[in-house]
Short mmCIF file of C-alpha atoms in Angstrom, two decimals:
data_model
loop_
_atom_site.label_atom_id
_atom_site.label_comp_id
_atom_site.label_asym_id
_atom_site.label_seq_id
_atom_site.Cartn_x
_atom_site.Cartn_y
_atom_site.Cartn_z
CA THR A 514 186.84 187.62 114.66
CA ALA A 515 184.48 184.77 113.38
CA ASN A 516 181.42 183.70 115.35
CA PRO A 517 182.06 180.50 117.24
CA PHE A 518 178.37 179.58 117.26
CA ALA A 519 177.87 179.99 113.62
CA PRO A 520 176.21 177.15 111.61
CA GLY A 521 178.78 174.52 110.62
CA ARG A 522 181.43 175.87 113.17
CA MET A 523 180.50 173.49 116.24
CA GLY A 524 181.42 170.17 115.04
CA THR A 525 182.93 168.64 117.99
CA VAL A 526 180.69 170.26 120.52
CA ALA A 527 177.65 169.14 118.40
CA ARG A 528 178.91 165.60 118.25
CA LEU A 529 179.07 165.57 122.05
CA ALA A 530 175.79 167.21 122.71
CA SER A 531 174.36 164.84 120.15
CA GLY A 532 175.92 161.70 121.86
CA PHE A 533 174.59 163.04 125.37
CA ALA A 534 171.24 163.60 124.26
CA VAL A 535 171.08 159.86 122.85
CA VAL A 536 172.50 158.62 126.49
CA LEU A 537 169.73 160.77 128.02
CA LEU A 538 167.13 159.43 125.78
CA VAL A 539 168.21 155.63 126.53
CA HIS A 540 168.47 156.41 130.20
CA ALA A 541 165.02 157.99 130.20
CA GLY A 542 163.54 154.85 128.64
CA PHE A 543 165.29 152.54 131.07
CA SER A 544 164.17 154.67 133.94
CA THR A 545 160.49 154.57 132.61
CA ILE A 546 160.62 150.82 132.26
CA HIS A 547 161.79 150.69 135.65
CA PHE A 548 159.20 152.81 136.90
CA LYS A 549 156.53 150.87 135.17
CA GLY A 550 157.74 147.77 136.78
CA ILE A 551 157.59 149.00 140.58
CA ALA A 552 154.78 151.60 140.13
CA PRO A 553 150.97 150.36 140.85
CA PRO A 554 149.02 150.09 137.44
CA THR A 555 147.10 153.05 138.39
CA GLU A 556 149.99 155.46 137.92
CA PRO A 557 149.63 156.79 134.42
CA LEU A 558 152.74 159.14 134.12
CA PRO A 559 156.54 158.57 134.48
CA PRO A 560 157.95 160.68 137.11
CA SER A 561 158.78 164.46 136.19
CA ASP A 562 162.55 163.65 136.46
CA VAL A 563 162.05 161.49 133.44
CA VAL A 564 160.08 163.73 131.45
CA ALA A 565 162.55 166.60 132.22
CA GLU A 566 165.38 164.13 130.86
CA VAL A 567 163.47 163.65 127.80
CA VAL A 568 162.85 167.26 127.31
CA ILE A 569 166.57 168.10 127.93
CA ALA A 570 167.66 165.48 125.47
CA PHE A 571 165.07 166.66 122.76
CA VAL A 572 166.53 170.42 123.01
CA LEU A 573 170.12 169.12 123.00
CA ALA A 574 169.61 166.99 119.84
CA VAL A 575 167.87 170.00 117.97
CA VAL A 576 170.43 172.37 118.74
CA SER A 577 173.41 169.85 118.15
CA SER A 578 171.81 169.14 114.55
CA LEU A 579 171.16 172.84 113.94
CA SER A 580 174.56 173.88 114.56
CA VAL A 581 176.37 171.23 112.27
CA MET A 582 174.09 172.57 109.42
CA PRO A 583 176.03 174.16 106.71
CA GLU A 584 175.12 177.55 105.45
CA PHE A 585 172.15 178.01 103.22
CA LYS A 586 172.56 178.29 99.48
CA LYS A 587 170.52 180.31 97.25
CA VAL A 588 167.74 178.68 95.52
CA ARG A 589 167.75 180.93 92.66
CA MET A 590 170.59 183.04 91.04
CA ALA A 591 168.96 186.52 91.80
CA ASP A 592 172.25 188.36 91.29
CA ILE A 593 172.73 187.02 87.89
CA GLU A 594 171.22 188.86 84.94
CA MET A 595 169.17 186.22 82.85
CA THR A 596 167.03 186.65 79.74
CA PRO A 597 163.75 185.02 79.82
CA SER A 598 164.72 182.25 77.67
CA GLN A 599 167.69 181.26 79.68
CA VAL A 600 165.36 181.28 82.73
CA ASP A 601 163.06 178.73 80.77
CA VAL A 602 165.90 176.65 80.13
CA ALA A 603 167.42 176.63 83.65
CA PHE A 604 164.25 176.20 85.70
CA HIS A 605 161.77 174.16 83.51
CA CYS A 606 161.96 170.44 83.38
CA PRO A 607 161.32 169.01 79.90
CA ASP A 608 159.30 166.03 81.45
CA PHE A 609 156.42 168.05 82.08
CA MET A 610 156.23 169.37 78.59
CA ILE A 611 153.67 166.89 77.18
CA PHE A 612 152.03 167.44 73.79
CA ALA A 613 150.54 164.12 73.13
CA HIS A 614 147.65 164.00 75.69
CA ARG A 615 143.98 163.16 75.54
CA GLY A 616 142.39 166.42 74.96
CA ARG A 617 142.03 165.62 71.19
CA SER A 618 140.16 162.51 71.92
CA LEU A 619 138.16 164.41 74.37
CA VAL A 620 137.12 166.84 71.91
CA ARG A 621 136.04 164.16 69.23
CA ARG A 622 134.01 162.49 71.91
CA ARG A 623 132.20 165.85 72.91
CA ARG A 624 131.36 166.53 69.34
CA ALA A 625 129.84 162.90 68.87
CA LEU A 626 127.89 163.24 72.09
CA ALA A 627 126.69 166.50 70.91
CA ALA A 628 125.77 165.09 67.61
CA LYS A 629 123.79 162.45 68.99
CA ALA A 630 122.06 164.60 71.17
CA ALA A 631 121.21 166.70 68.36
CA ALA A 632 119.75 163.88 66.48
CA THR A 633 117.88 162.66 69.33
CA ALA A 634 116.54 166.08 69.71
CA ASP A 635 115.39 166.19 66.15
CA LEU A 636 113.55 162.70 66.54
CA ASP A 637 111.36 164.34 69.13
#
């Protein structure tokens, strides 16, 4: 028998829970606006029932979104035997293999600065 609570199996229940979470959040928002209208300005926090409603809506939203997730797929194919060259081809992006970089010009500049410093040291 299959697990009824396995990821990807609770489509309708998860959609209902997600919808109920949205309704709870909207109701909590309207309750907070109503409370701010009738409460004195010294009251900083909304009532505890609104806070509980937001917490319940958050938990429902998280559970419903996690329950509709499909099974995870493997990142690497560990069960397939691959040679090192096949691994290089499969997992390395050629966009990062840059051969025309500024290293050559930096070496020239360093040599020129060293020659200039040596010439200045000879004058002293």
